[in-house]
Every structure is written in structure tokens, then in C-alpha cells.
PDB file of C-alpha atoms in Angstrom:
ATOM      1  CA  UNK A1107      17.270  -1.547  48.824  1.00 53.00           C
ATOM      2  CA  UNK A1108      14.615  -4.264  48.514  1.00 68.00           C
ATOM      3  CA  UNK A1109      12.566  -5.008  45.407  1.00 74.00           C
ATOM      4  CA  UNK A1110       9.478  -3.035  46.513  1.00 75.00           C
ATOM      5  CA  UNK A1111      11.552   0.049  47.261  1.00 79.00           C
ATOM      6  CA  UNK A1112      13.118  -0.128  43.792  1.00 78.00           C
ATOM      7  CA  UNK A1113       9.687  -0.359  42.202  1.00 76.00           C
ATOM      8  CA  UNK A1114       8.397   2.643  44.177  1.00 79.00           C
ATOM      9  CA  UNK A1115      11.485   4.651  43.240  1.00 81.00           C
ATOM     10  CA  UNK A1116      11.094   3.737  39.575  1.00 78.00           C
ATOM     11  CA  UNK A1117       7.393   4.697  39.578  1.00 78.00           C
ATOM     12  CA  UNK A1118       8.120   8.010  41.281  1.00 79.00           C
ATOM     13  CA  UNK A1119      10.841   8.810  38.742  1.00 80.00           C
ATOM     14  CA  UNK A1120       8.985   7.866  35.569  1.00 80.00           C
ATOM     15  CA  UNK A1121       5.304   8.329  36.416  1.00 82.00           C
ATOM     16  CA  UNK A1122       5.047  11.739  34.719  1.00 84.00           C
ATOM     17  CA  UNK A1123       6.403  10.750  31.253  1.00 84.00           C
ATOM     18  CA  UNK A1124       4.412   7.506  31.279  1.00 83.00           C
ATOM     19  CA  UNK A1125       1.312   9.436  32.282  1.00 87.00           C
ATOM     20  CA  UNK A1126       1.686  11.604  29.174  1.00 89.00           C
ATOM     21  CA  UNK A1127       2.073   8.635  26.806  1.00 88.00           C
ATOM     22  CA  UNK A1128      -0.611   6.525  28.504  1.00 89.00           C
ATOM     23  CA  UNK A1129      -3.462   7.754  26.208  1.00 91.00           C
ATOM     24  CA  UNK A1130      -1.742   6.104  23.251  1.00 91.00           C
ATOM     25  CA  UNK A1131      -1.458   2.747  25.016  1.00 89.00           C
ATOM     26  CA  UNK A1132      -5.034   2.938  26.278  1.00 92.00           C
ATOM     27  CA  UNK A1133      -6.375   3.675  22.789  1.00 92.00           C
ATOM     28  CA  UNK A1134      -4.127   0.992  21.287  1.00 91.00           C
ATOM     29  CA  UNK A1135      -5.432  -1.539  23.807  1.00 91.00           C
ATOM     30  CA  UNK A1136      -9.107  -0.650  23.294  1.00 91.00           C
ATOM     31  CA  UNK A1137      -9.225  -0.091  19.539  1.00 90.00           C
ATOM     32  CA  UNK A1138      -6.407  -2.255  18.142  1.00 89.00           C
ATOM     33  CA  UNK A1139      -5.098  -5.011  20.389  1.00 90.00           C
ATOM     34  CA  UNK A1140      -8.419  -6.219  21.823  1.00 93.00           C
ATOM     35  CA  UNK A1141     -10.274  -6.105  18.449  1.00 91.00           C
ATOM     36  CA  UNK A1142      -7.325  -7.874  16.807  1.00 92.00           C
ATOM     37  CA  UNK A1143      -7.396 -10.731  19.303  1.00 93.00           C
ATOM     38  CA  UNK A1144     -11.200 -10.867  19.170  1.00 93.00           C
ATOM     39  CA  UNK A1145     -11.258 -10.999  15.349  1.00 92.00           C
ATOM     40  CA  UNK A1146      -8.686 -13.813  15.428  1.00 93.00           C
ATOM     41  CA  UNK A1147     -11.043 -15.768  17.660  1.00 94.00           C
ATOM     42  CA  UNK A1148     -13.962 -14.979  15.329  1.00 93.00           C
ATOM     43  CA  UNK A1149     -12.024 -16.448  12.384  1.00 93.00           C
ATOM     44  CA  UNK A1150     -12.653 -19.883  13.900  1.00 94.00           C
ATOM     45  CA  UNK A1151     -16.399 -19.326  14.258  1.00 94.00           C
ATOM     46  CA  UNK A1152     -19.560 -18.935  12.234  1.00 94.00           C
ATOM     47  CA  UNK A1153     -20.632 -15.422  13.235  1.00 92.00           C
ATOM     48  CA  UNK A1154     -23.044 -12.992  11.606  1.00 89.00           C
ATOM     49  CA  UNK A1155     -22.660 -10.127  14.102  1.00 85.00           C
ATOM     50  CA  UNK A1156     -26.061 -10.687  15.736  1.00 87.00           C
ATOM     51  CA  UNK A1157     -26.196 -14.240  17.025  1.00 88.00           C
ATOM     52  CA  UNK A1158     -23.783 -16.038  19.334  1.00 90.00           C
ATOM     53  CA  UNK A1159     -20.597 -17.132  17.507  1.00 92.00           C
ATOM     54  CA  UNK A1160     -20.499 -20.875  16.809  1.00 93.00           C
ATOM     55  CA  UNK A1161     -17.086 -22.512  16.904  1.00 94.00           C
ATOM     56  CA  UNK A1162     -16.311 -24.354  13.649  1.00 93.00           C
ATOM     57  CA  UNK A1163     -12.536 -24.777  13.880  1.00 91.00           C
ATOM     58  CA  UNK A1164     -10.557 -24.310  10.667  1.00 92.00           C
ATOM     59  CA  UNK A1165     -13.594 -24.473   8.386  1.00 92.00           C
ATOM     60  CA  UNK A1166     -13.343 -20.808   7.334  1.00 93.00           C
ATOM     61  CA  UNK A1167      -9.688 -21.237   6.351  1.00 92.00           C
ATOM     62  CA  UNK A1168     -10.420 -24.513   4.549  1.00 92.00           C
ATOM     63  CA  UNK A1169     -13.261 -22.885   2.587  1.00 91.00           C
ATOM     64  CA  UNK A1170     -10.908 -20.119   1.500  1.00 89.00           C
ATOM     65  CA  UNK A1171      -8.530 -22.481  -0.241  1.00 86.00           C
ATOM     66  CA  UNK A1172     -11.101 -24.752  -1.825  1.00 81.00           C
ATOM     67  CA  UNK A1173     -10.608 -25.225  -5.546  1.00 69.00           C
ATOM     68  CA  UNK A1174     -14.068 -23.918  -6.391  1.00 71.00           C
ATOM     69  CA  UNK A1175     -13.706 -20.673  -4.448  1.00 83.00           C
ATOM     70  CA  UNK A1176     -13.133 -18.569  -7.559  1.00 88.00           C
ATOM     71  CA  UNK A1177     -13.991 -15.292  -5.808  1.00 90.00           C
ATOM     72  CA  UNK A1178     -11.092 -15.680  -3.367  1.00 92.00           C
ATOM     73  CA  UNK A1179      -8.583 -16.819  -5.980  1.00 92.00           C
ATOM     74  CA  UNK A1180      -9.604 -14.083  -8.432  1.00 92.00           C
ATOM     75  CA  UNK A1181      -9.299 -11.434  -5.718  1.00 94.00           C
ATOM     76  CA  UNK A1182      -5.922 -12.793  -4.625  1.00 93.00           C
ATOM     77  CA  UNK A1183      -4.650 -12.898  -8.218  1.00 93.00           C
ATOM     78  CA  UNK A1184      -5.832  -9.353  -8.873  1.00 95.00           C
ATOM     79  CA  UNK A1185      -4.090  -8.104  -5.741  1.00 95.00           C
ATOM     80  CA  UNK A1186      -0.823  -9.754  -6.781  1.00 95.00           C
ATOM     81  CA  UNK A1187      -1.101  -8.130 -10.232  1.00 96.00           C
ATOM     82  CA  UNK A1188      -1.797  -4.732  -8.655  1.00 96.00           C
ATOM     83  CA  UNK A1189       1.159  -5.160  -6.305  1.00 95.00           C
ATOM     84  CA  UNK A1190       3.645  -5.997  -9.062  1.00 95.00           C
ATOM     85  CA  UNK A1191       2.370  -3.543 -11.684  1.00 96.00           C
ATOM     86  CA  UNK A1192       1.822  -0.589  -9.344  1.00 95.00           C
ATOM     87  CA  UNK A1193       5.153  -1.062  -7.558  1.00 95.00           C
ATOM     88  CA  UNK A1194       7.037  -0.994 -10.864  1.00 95.00           C
ATOM     89  CA  UNK A1195       5.153   1.942 -12.399  1.00 96.00           C
ATOM     90  CA  UNK A1196       5.061   4.044  -9.228  1.00 96.00           C
ATOM     91  CA  UNK A1197       8.775   3.731  -8.449  1.00 95.00           C
ATOM     92  CA  UNK A1198       9.869   4.267 -12.061  1.00 95.00           C
ATOM     93  CA  UNK A1199       7.670   7.328 -12.685  1.00 94.00           C
ATOM     94  CA  UNK A1200       8.313   8.763  -9.221  1.00 94.00           C
ATOM     95  CA  UNK A1201      12.054   8.396  -9.745  1.00 95.00           C
ATOM     96  CA  UNK A1202      11.807  10.129 -13.109  1.00 92.00           C
ATOM     97  CA  UNK A1203       9.790  13.037 -11.701  1.00 91.00           C
ATOM     98  CA  UNK A1204      12.165  13.372  -8.748  1.00 92.00           C
ATOM     99  CA  UNK A1205      15.162  13.493 -11.082  1.00 90.00           C
ATOM    100  CA  UNK A1206      13.420  16.211 -13.093  1.00 89.00           C
ATOM    101  CA  UNK A1207      12.637  18.267  -9.992  1.00 88.00           C
ATOM    102  CA  UNK A1208      16.210  17.850  -8.769  1.00 87.00           C
ATOM    103  CA  UNK A1209      17.671  19.635 -11.781  1.00 82.00           C
ATOM    104  CA  UNK A1210      19.233  22.987 -10.925  1.00 76.00           C
ATOM    105  CA  UNK A1211      18.243  24.629 -14.222  1.00 77.00           C
ATOM    106  CA  UNK A1212      14.571  23.633 -14.021  1.00 77.00           C
ATOM    107  CA  UNK A1213      12.312  26.666 -14.441  1.00 79.00           C
ATOM    108  CA  UNK A1214       9.088  26.960 -12.450  1.00 77.00           C
ATOM    109  CA  UNK A1215      10.148  24.280  -9.974  1.00 77.00           C
ATOM    110  CA  UNK A1216       7.737  25.439  -7.250  1.00 78.00           C
ATOM    111  CA  UNK A1217       4.774  25.361  -9.636  1.00 80.00           C
ATOM    112  CA  UNK A1218       5.740  21.926 -10.980  1.00 80.00           C
ATOM    113  CA  UNK A1219       6.099  20.569  -7.440  1.00 80.00           C
ATOM    114  CA  UNK A1220       2.638  21.851  -6.542  1.00 81.00           C
ATOM    115  CA  UNK A1221       1.042  20.544  -9.732  1.00 82.00           C
ATOM    116  CA  UNK A1222       2.746  17.186  -9.303  1.00 83.00           C
ATOM    117  CA  UNK A1223       1.556  16.779  -5.711  1.00 85.00           C
ATOM    118  CA  UNK A1224      -2.083  17.757  -6.362  1.00 85.00           C
ATOM    119  CA  UNK A1225      -3.368  14.230  -7.236  1.00 86.00           C
ATOM    120  CA  UNK A1226      -2.252  12.935  -3.843  1.00 86.00           C
ATOM    121  CA  UNK A1227      -4.282  15.465  -1.834  1.00 84.00           C
ATOM    122  CA  UNK A1228      -7.497  14.862  -3.798  1.00 84.00           C
ATOM    123  CA  UNK A1229     -10.132  12.638  -2.212  1.00 83.00           C
ATOM    124  CA  UNK A1230      -9.714   9.111  -3.541  1.00 83.00           C
ATOM    125  CA  UNK A1231     -13.460   8.445  -3.770  1.00 86.00           C
ATOM    126  CA  UNK A1232     -14.102  11.654  -5.738  1.00 88.00           C
ATOM    127  CA  UNK A1233     -11.259  10.957  -8.158  1.00 90.00           C
ATOM    128  CA  UNK A1234     -12.419   7.347  -8.544  1.00 90.00           C
ATOM    129  CA  UNK A1235     -15.876   8.601  -9.558  1.00 90.00           C
ATOM    130  CA  UNK A1236     -14.252  10.888 -12.132  1.00 92.00           C
ATOM    131  CA  UNK A1237     -12.236   7.961 -13.498  1.00 92.00           C
ATOM    132  CA  UNK A1238     -15.444   5.925 -13.616  1.00 91.00           C
ATOM    133  CA  UNK A1239     -16.881   8.512 -16.013  1.00 92.00           C
ATOM    134  CA  UNK A1240     -13.662   8.773 -18.021  1.00 93.00           C
ATOM    135  CA  UNK A1241     -13.593   5.013 -18.667  1.00 93.00           C
ATOM    136  CA  UNK A1242     -17.325   4.656 -19.325  1.00 91.00           C
ATOM    137  CA  UNK A1243     -17.958   2.552 -22.437  1.00 90.00           C
ATOM    138  CA  UNK A1244     -20.576   4.794 -24.085  1.00 88.00           C
ATOM    139  CA  UNK A1245     -19.812   8.340 -22.948  1.00 85.00           C
ATOM    140  CA  UNK A1246     -16.307   8.127 -21.502  1.00 89.00           C
ATOM    141  CA  UNK A1247     -13.584  10.491 -22.707  1.00 91.00           C
ATOM    142  CA  UNK A1248     -11.065   7.669 -23.167  1.00 93.00           C
ATOM    143  CA  UNK A1249     -13.265   5.747 -25.596  1.00 92.00           C
ATOM    144  CA  UNK A1250     -14.193   8.983 -27.376  1.00 92.00           C
ATOM    145  CA  UNK A1251     -10.501   9.707 -28.016  1.00 93.00           C
ATOM    146  CA  UNK A1252      -9.924   6.133 -29.187  1.00 91.00           C
ATOM    147  CA  UNK A1253     -12.878   6.397 -31.586  1.00 91.00           C
ATOM    148  CA  UNK A1254     -11.585   9.674 -33.050  1.00 90.00           C
ATOM    149  CA  UNK A1255      -8.188   8.042 -33.593  1.00 90.00           C
ATOM    150  CA  UNK A1256      -9.769   5.202 -35.517  1.00 88.00           C
ATOM    151  CA  UNK A1257      -9.700   2.558 -32.813  1.00 86.00           C
ATOM    152  CA  UNK A1258     -12.756   0.764 -31.519  1.00 85.00           C
ATOM    153  CA  UNK A1259     -14.282   1.322 -28.119  1.00 89.00           C
ATOM    154  CA  UNK A1260     -12.950  -0.770 -25.249  1.00 91.00           C
ATOM    155  CA  UNK A1261     -15.076  -2.102 -22.424  1.00 90.00           C
ATOM    156  CA  UNK A1262     -12.743  -0.944 -19.680  1.00 92.00           C
ATOM    157  CA  UNK A1263     -15.175  -1.684 -16.866  1.00 91.00           C
ATOM    158  CA  UNK A1264     -17.511  -4.108 -18.638  1.00 90.00           C
ATOM    159  CA  UNK A1265     -15.037  -6.842 -19.620  1.00 89.00           C
ATOM    160  CA  UNK A1266     -12.792  -8.844 -17.336  1.00 89.00           C
ATOM    161  CA  UNK A1267      -9.883  -8.483 -19.794  1.00 90.00           C
ATOM    162  CA  UNK A1268      -9.418  -4.733 -19.263  1.00 92.00           C
ATOM    163  CA  UNK A1269     -11.100  -4.175 -15.887  1.00 93.00           C
ATOM    164  CA  UNK A1270      -7.797  -4.017 -13.985  1.00 94.00           C
ATOM    165  CA  UNK A1271      -6.286  -1.304 -16.204  1.00 94.00           C
ATOM    166  CA  UNK A1272      -8.322   1.693 -14.864  1.00 94.00           C
ATOM    167  CA  UNK A1273      -7.643   0.573 -11.284  1.00 95.00           C
ATOM    168  CA  UNK A1274      -3.884   0.423 -11.897  1.00 95.00           C
ATOM    169  CA  UNK A1275      -3.872   3.809 -13.655  1.00 95.00           C
ATOM    170  CA  UNK A1276      -5.873   5.486 -10.882  1.00 94.00           C
ATOM    171  CA  UNK A1277      -3.796   4.029  -8.058  1.00 94.00           C
ATOM    172  CA  UNK A1278      -0.508   4.942  -9.729  1.00 94.00           C
ATOM    173  CA  UNK A1279      -1.746   8.431 -10.633  1.00 93.00           C
ATOM    174  CA  UNK A1280      -2.666   9.122  -7.003  1.00 92.00           C
ATOM    175  CA  UNK A1281       0.433   7.526  -5.442  1.00 93.00           C
ATOM    176  CA  UNK A1282       3.256   8.765  -7.682  1.00 93.00           C
ATOM    177  CA  UNK A1283       3.320  12.342  -6.227  1.00 92.00           C
ATOM    178  CA  UNK A1284       3.909  11.099  -2.680  1.00 93.00           C
ATOM    179  CA  UNK A1285       6.750   8.807  -3.692  1.00 94.00           C
ATOM    180  CA  UNK A1286       8.230  11.535  -5.897  1.00 93.00           C
ATOM    181  CA  UNK A1287       8.618  13.735  -2.823  1.00 91.00           C
ATOM    182  CA  UNK A1288      10.205  10.902  -0.842  1.00 93.00           C
ATOM    183  CA  UNK A1289      12.693  10.102  -3.617  1.00 94.00           C
ATOM    184  CA  UNK A1290      13.400  13.805  -4.170  1.00 92.00           C
ATOM    185  CA  UNK A1291      14.310  14.180  -0.492  1.00 91.00           C
ATOM    186  CA  UNK A1292      16.733  11.303  -0.903  1.00 92.00           C
ATOM    187  CA  UNK A1293      18.299  12.887  -3.978  1.00 92.00           C
ATOM    188  CA  UNK A1294      18.749  16.190  -2.161  1.00 90.00           C
ATOM    189  CA  UNK A1295      20.691  14.412   0.600  1.00 91.00           C
ATOM    190  CA  UNK A1296      23.346  13.125  -1.811  1.00 90.00           C
ATOM    191  CA  UNK A1297      26.462  15.311  -1.339  1.00 89.00           C
ATOM    192  CA  UNK A1298      27.273  17.417  -4.386  1.00 87.00           C
ATOM    193  CA  UNK A1299      30.977  16.647  -3.866  1.00 89.00           C
ATOM    194  CA  UNK A1300      30.453  13.166  -5.280  1.00 89.00           C
ATOM    195  CA  UNK A1301      29.141  14.528  -8.564  1.00 89.00           C
ATOM    196  CA  UNK A1302      31.898  17.138  -8.737  1.00 88.00           C
ATOM    197  CA  UNK A1303      34.553  14.474  -8.236  1.00 90.00           C
ATOM    198  CA  UNK A1304      32.945  12.323 -10.928  1.00 89.00           C
ATOM    199  CA  UNK A1305      32.930  15.296 -13.311  1.00 89.00           C
ATOM    200  CA  UNK A1306      36.629  15.899 -12.703  1.00 88.00           C
ATOM    201  CA  UNK A1307      37.314  12.207 -13.438  1.00 85.00           C
ATOM    202  CA  UNK A1308      35.447  12.519 -16.741  1.00 86.00           C
ATOM    203  CA  UNK A1309      32.222  10.753 -15.744  1.00 83.00           C
ATOM    204  CA  UNK A1310      29.136  11.393 -17.857  1.00 87.00           C
ATOM    205  CA  UNK A1311      25.510  11.593 -16.700  1.00 87.00           C
ATOM    206  CA  UNK A1312      24.833   7.880 -17.164  1.00 90.00           C
ATOM    207  CA  UNK A1313      27.915   6.922 -15.150  1.00 90.00           C
ATOM    208  CA  UNK A1314      27.010   9.378 -12.384  1.00 89.00           C
ATOM    209  CA  UNK A1315      23.511   7.922 -12.226  1.00 90.00           C
ATOM    210  CA  UNK A1316      24.717   4.300 -12.240  1.00 90.00           C
ATOM    211  CA  UNK A1317      27.607   4.639  -9.798  1.00 90.00           C
ATOM    212  CA  UNK A1318      26.505   7.479  -7.501  1.00 90.00           C
ATOM    213  CA  UNK A1319      22.747   8.072  -7.592  1.00 91.00           C
ATOM    214  CA  UNK A1320      21.449   4.503  -7.639  1.00 91.00           C
ATOM    215  CA  UNK A1321      23.776   3.069  -4.946  1.00 90.00           C
ATOM    216  CA  UNK A1322      23.053   5.963  -2.586  1.00 91.00           C
ATOM    217  CA  UNK A1323      19.295   5.704  -3.216  1.00 92.00           C
ATOM    218  CA  UNK A1324      18.996   2.006  -2.350  1.00 90.00           C
ATOM    219  CA  UNK A1325      17.580   2.602   1.120  1.00 90.00           C
ATOM    220  CA  UNK A1326      15.046   5.153  -0.115  1.00 92.00           C
ATOM    221  CA  UNK A1327      13.906   2.905  -2.968  1.00 92.00           C
ATOM    222  CA  UNK A1328      13.628  -0.032  -0.575  1.00 91.00           C
ATOM    223  CA  UNK A1329      11.432   2.060   1.705  1.00 91.00           C
ATOM    224  CA  UNK A1330       9.256   2.943  -1.301  1.00 93.00           C
ATOM    225  CA  UNK A1331       8.976  -0.727  -2.246  1.00 92.00           C
ATOM    226  CA  UNK A1332       7.909  -1.729   1.270  1.00 91.00           C
ATOM    227  CA  UNK A1333       5.350   1.090   1.391  1.00 92.00           C
ATOM    228  CA  UNK A1334       3.881   0.338  -2.039  1.00 94.00           C
ATOM    229  CA  UNK A1335       3.597  -3.309  -1.026  1.00 92.00           C
ATOM    230  CA  UNK A1336       1.577  -2.343   2.019  1.00 90.00           C
ATOM    231  CA  UNK A1337      -0.582   0.132   0.078  1.00 92.00           C
ATOM    232  CA  UNK A1338      -1.403  -2.202  -2.817  1.00 94.00           C
ATOM    233  CA  UNK A1339      -2.292  -5.183  -0.642  1.00 93.00           C
ATOM    234  CA  UNK A1340      -4.814  -3.073   1.283  1.00 90.00           C
ATOM    235  CA  UNK A1341      -6.197  -1.330  -1.822  1.00 93.00           C
ATOM    236  CA  UNK A1342      -9.952  -0.796  -1.612  1.00 92.00           C
ATOM    237  CA  UNK A1343     -11.357   2.544  -2.823  1.00 90.00           C
ATOM    238  CA  UNK A1344     -10.102   2.289  -6.389  1.00 91.00           C
ATOM    239  CA  UNK A1345     -11.396  -1.209  -7.138  1.00 91.00           C
ATOM    240  CA  UNK A1346     -14.616  -0.612  -5.183  1.00 92.00           C
ATOM    241  CA  UNK A1347     -15.639   2.396  -7.287  1.00 92.00           C
ATOM    242  CA  UNK A1348     -14.203   1.147 -10.595  1.00 92.00           C
ATOM    243  CA  UNK A1349     -15.972  -2.183 -10.232  1.00 90.00           C
ATOM    244  CA  UNK A1350     -15.756  -4.603 -13.130  1.00 89.00           C
ATOM    245  CA  UNK A1351     -17.777  -7.752 -13.875  1.00 90.00           C
ATOM    246  CA  UNK A1352     -17.989 -10.083 -10.859  1.00 87.00           C
ATOM    247  CA  UNK A1353     -14.530 -10.249  -9.234  1.00 91.00           C
ATOM    248  CA  UNK A1354     -12.572  -9.400 -12.377  1.00 91.00           C
ATOM    249  CA  UNK A1355     -10.785  -6.454 -10.712  1.00 92.00           C
ATOM    250  CA  UNK A1356     -11.686  -6.916  -7.034  1.00 94.00           C
ATOM    251  CA  UNK A1357      -8.923  -6.917  -4.414  1.00 94.00           C
ATOM    252  CA  UNK A1358      -8.576  -9.244  -1.452  1.00 93.00           C
ATOM    253  CA  UNK A1359      -9.355  -6.356   0.893  1.00 92.00           C
ATOM    254  CA  UNK A1360     -12.546  -5.655  -1.065  1.00 94.00           C
ATOM    255  CA  UNK A1361     -13.503  -9.348  -0.923  1.00 94.00           C
ATOM    256  CA  UNK A1362     -13.080  -9.253   2.854  1.00 94.00           C
ATOM    257  CA  UNK A1363     -15.225  -6.099   3.099  1.00 93.00           C
ATOM    258  CA  UNK A1364     -17.986  -7.675   1.008  1.00 93.00           C
ATOM    259  CA  UNK A1365     -18.162 -10.793   3.178  1.00 93.00           C
ATOM    260  CA  UNK A1366     -18.136  -8.728   6.368  1.00 92.00           C
ATOM    261  CA  UNK A1367     -20.567  -5.904   5.605  1.00 90.00           C
ATOM    262  CA  UNK A1368     -22.730  -7.254   2.764  1.00 91.00           C
ATOM    263  CA  UNK A1369     -22.982 -10.958   3.492  1.00 90.00           C
ATOM    264  CA  UNK A1370     -22.444 -10.521   7.272  1.00 92.00           C
ATOM    265  CA  UNK A1371     -20.177 -13.550   7.403  1.00 92.00           C
ATOM    266  CA  UNK A1372     -17.832 -11.995   9.951  1.00 93.00           C
ATOM    267  CA  UNK A1373     -15.999 -15.208  10.818  1.00 94.00           C
ATOM    268  CA  UNK A1374     -15.119 -15.867   7.183  1.00 94.00           C
ATOM    269  CA  UNK A1375     -14.121 -12.202   6.695  1.00 94.00           C
ATOM    270  CA  UNK A1376     -11.848 -12.393   9.747  1.00 94.00           C
ATOM    271  CA  UNK A1377     -10.135 -15.439   8.225  1.00 94.00           C
ATOM    272  CA  UNK A1378      -9.573 -13.479   5.002  1.00 94.00           C
ATOM    273  CA  UNK A1379      -8.070 -10.633   7.016  1.00 93.00           C
ATOM    274  CA  UNK A1380      -5.559 -12.895   8.738  1.00 93.00           C
ATOM    275  CA  UNK A1381      -4.611 -14.600   5.483  1.00 92.00           C
ATOM    276  CA  UNK A1382      -4.031 -11.112   4.044  1.00 92.00           C
ATOM    277  CA  UNK A1383      -1.893 -10.188   7.046  1.00 91.00           C
ATOM    278  CA  UNK A1384       0.169 -13.375   6.765  1.00 92.00           C
ATOM    279  CA  UNK A1385       0.791 -12.797   3.044  1.00 91.00           C
ATOM    280  CA  UNK A1386       2.009  -9.244   3.730  1.00 90.00           C
ATOM    281  CA  UNK A1387       4.283 -10.462   6.545  1.00 90.00           C
ATOM    282  CA  UNK A1388       5.825 -13.127   4.308  1.00 91.00           C
ATOM    283  CA  UNK A1389       6.376 -10.680   1.420  1.00 90.00           C
ATOM    284  CA  UNK A1390       7.928  -8.078   3.717  1.00 86.00           C
ATOM    285  CA  UNK A1391      10.173 -10.707   5.339  1.00 88.00           C
ATOM    286  CA  UNK A1392      11.384 -11.886   1.926  1.00 89.00           C
ATOM    287  CA  UNK A1393      12.133  -8.288   0.921  1.00 85.00           C
ATOM    288  CA  UNK A1394      14.132  -7.655   4.091  1.00 84.00           C
ATOM    289  CA  UNK A1395      16.085 -10.918   3.706  1.00 86.00           C
ATOM    290  CA  UNK A1396      16.901  -9.996   0.114  1.00 83.00           C
ATOM    291  CA  UNK A1397      18.215  -6.590   1.194  1.00 79.00           C
ATOM    292  CA  UNK A1398      20.306  -8.126   3.990  1.00 80.00           C
ATOM    293  CA  UNK A1399      21.980 -10.430   1.500  1.00 75.00           C
ATOM    294  CA  UNK A1400      23.031  -7.346  -0.450  1.00 68.00           C
ATOM    295  CA  UNK A1401      25.075  -6.241   2.565  1.00 61.00           C
ATOM    296  CA  UNK A1402      22.738  -3.609   4.042  1.00 51.00           C
ATOM    297  CA  UNK A1403      21.755  -3.744   7.706  1.00 48.00           C
ATOM    298  CA  UNK A1404      18.175  -3.028   8.809  1.00 43.00           C
TER     299      UNK A1404
END
């Protein structure tokens, strides 16, 4: 059988399944691959979305890393802080809630699961507006409670010192329920025989947690870490609504959005987007290398 006959036979055999999955590849080509390549080309141009792009080489990337570009460096620093703080708080609190929900003697488990998951299904913009009122300097509930307790009012959203705190609280509050469910599913997959054997050998709760739960939850926790990394580096809604002075709590994604849709500097915004993508790739690669060195295969 010659090459052309093999191709015709292959097409005849697989044309139906590929026909069914073709809409995905067509949409991916039109709305993801082509725009991605086009935006990469725009990152080397001066383009405002209306006039013809003017090629300027690496100027957009050079301007990003200039020493006087405080907006970029502040946004990058804020994003790193959000990534570290939110990853720690989300995984710790989600693990604690999952352990609570995994207890056999817990009463009202269905109600607690529902109440715990509610923040995740709420619209992020609506909740951000509520948090904006809660942390208001003059009429916010948080400052009112602090005043009644004898503490002074804090400019949560009016000073650069505290502007990141409401953003971190809001993001963690919305994200913890989702990760609690993921971790809970991992806990439920741990065979009960392991705990029974540990009980027979005289193991206490701390020993069971340290030698059974944690080792068997490594993959789940690693997945949570990768996902929180992705979510925090593309954070936008929270910092956009809970805006502090200048770029005191702005994220890199928000800085890109501002340059693209407020200043109409699309070439510069495209450069920011690719720097953001490269940072996420490097962080994810480091995380995977670290896990491989621990003996796990991915």
C-alpha cells in the first residue's frame, strides 16, 4: 500500500471522531493561537489600536525594566506578596476546614459544607464592592469595630501601608472554599485501613497526621499550590475594586489592563503580558523540579 492509500484509509477511519472535536481546534485557532501570536508581534511595536503598528524592537521590554518605572516594579512586588501570602493562608485554612469536614462525628456536615462553599459561588465584583464598604475609613464596619475596642481607625484603602491587606483577605475568603473541597476529596481517598493499623500500633492523632495524612496528601497539596500560583498571578477583580493610592496594591495583571484599555498602549501592555507569562512559567517549572527531587514523578 502506497503513502496516498494509507492517508486515505486513515482519513476514512478517523474522520468522524475528528469531525466532532474539530470545533474546539477551530475556536482555539481563532480565539487563542492567532491572538497569542499577534499580541507577541505587537509587543515589539508602538500600537494604540487605531493606527498602524510601528516596529520599535525591544523598547517596550526595556522600558519595563527601567529603574524609574515604579508602577511596574510596585505592581510586580504586590503580585509576589499576594502569591506568597495567599498561597500560605489558603492552603493552611483550606486544610484545616477539610480536616474538620472529614471528621466522622461532625454534626451538621451538609450544612457546614454548604455554608463553607458559599463565598466561592458569589460574584467576585459584588463581594469586592461589599468589602470596599467594610474597609471604608469613615463608615466601614471594620474601623467601627476597632474604634469600639479602643483602637484608632486604619486607612485600609487610603494608605499604601495597609492597602494590600483587604485584597489578601478578600482573595483568600473567596478561594478557601474551593480548595477545601479539593483537599477534602483527597482526604476521603485515604484508605481507612492505614489509620486502623496506626491505632493498633499505638499511634496518636499527631503521628497519624504526620506519617499518614501529610505524605498521602502531597500530590493534592502540590496541585493546590500550582493552582493558587496561577490564580494569584492573574488576580484582577479584587485589587481593581479595592484600589489603594496609586499602585500601592495593584497587581501586574491590573497594570497590564490599565495600559491596554485606559492608556491604549497595546504594544507595551502586550510586553507586560508576556513578561507575566514567562514569570509564571519559571515559577511553575521550579515547583515541578522541586517535587521531582522529592522522588515524585509528574
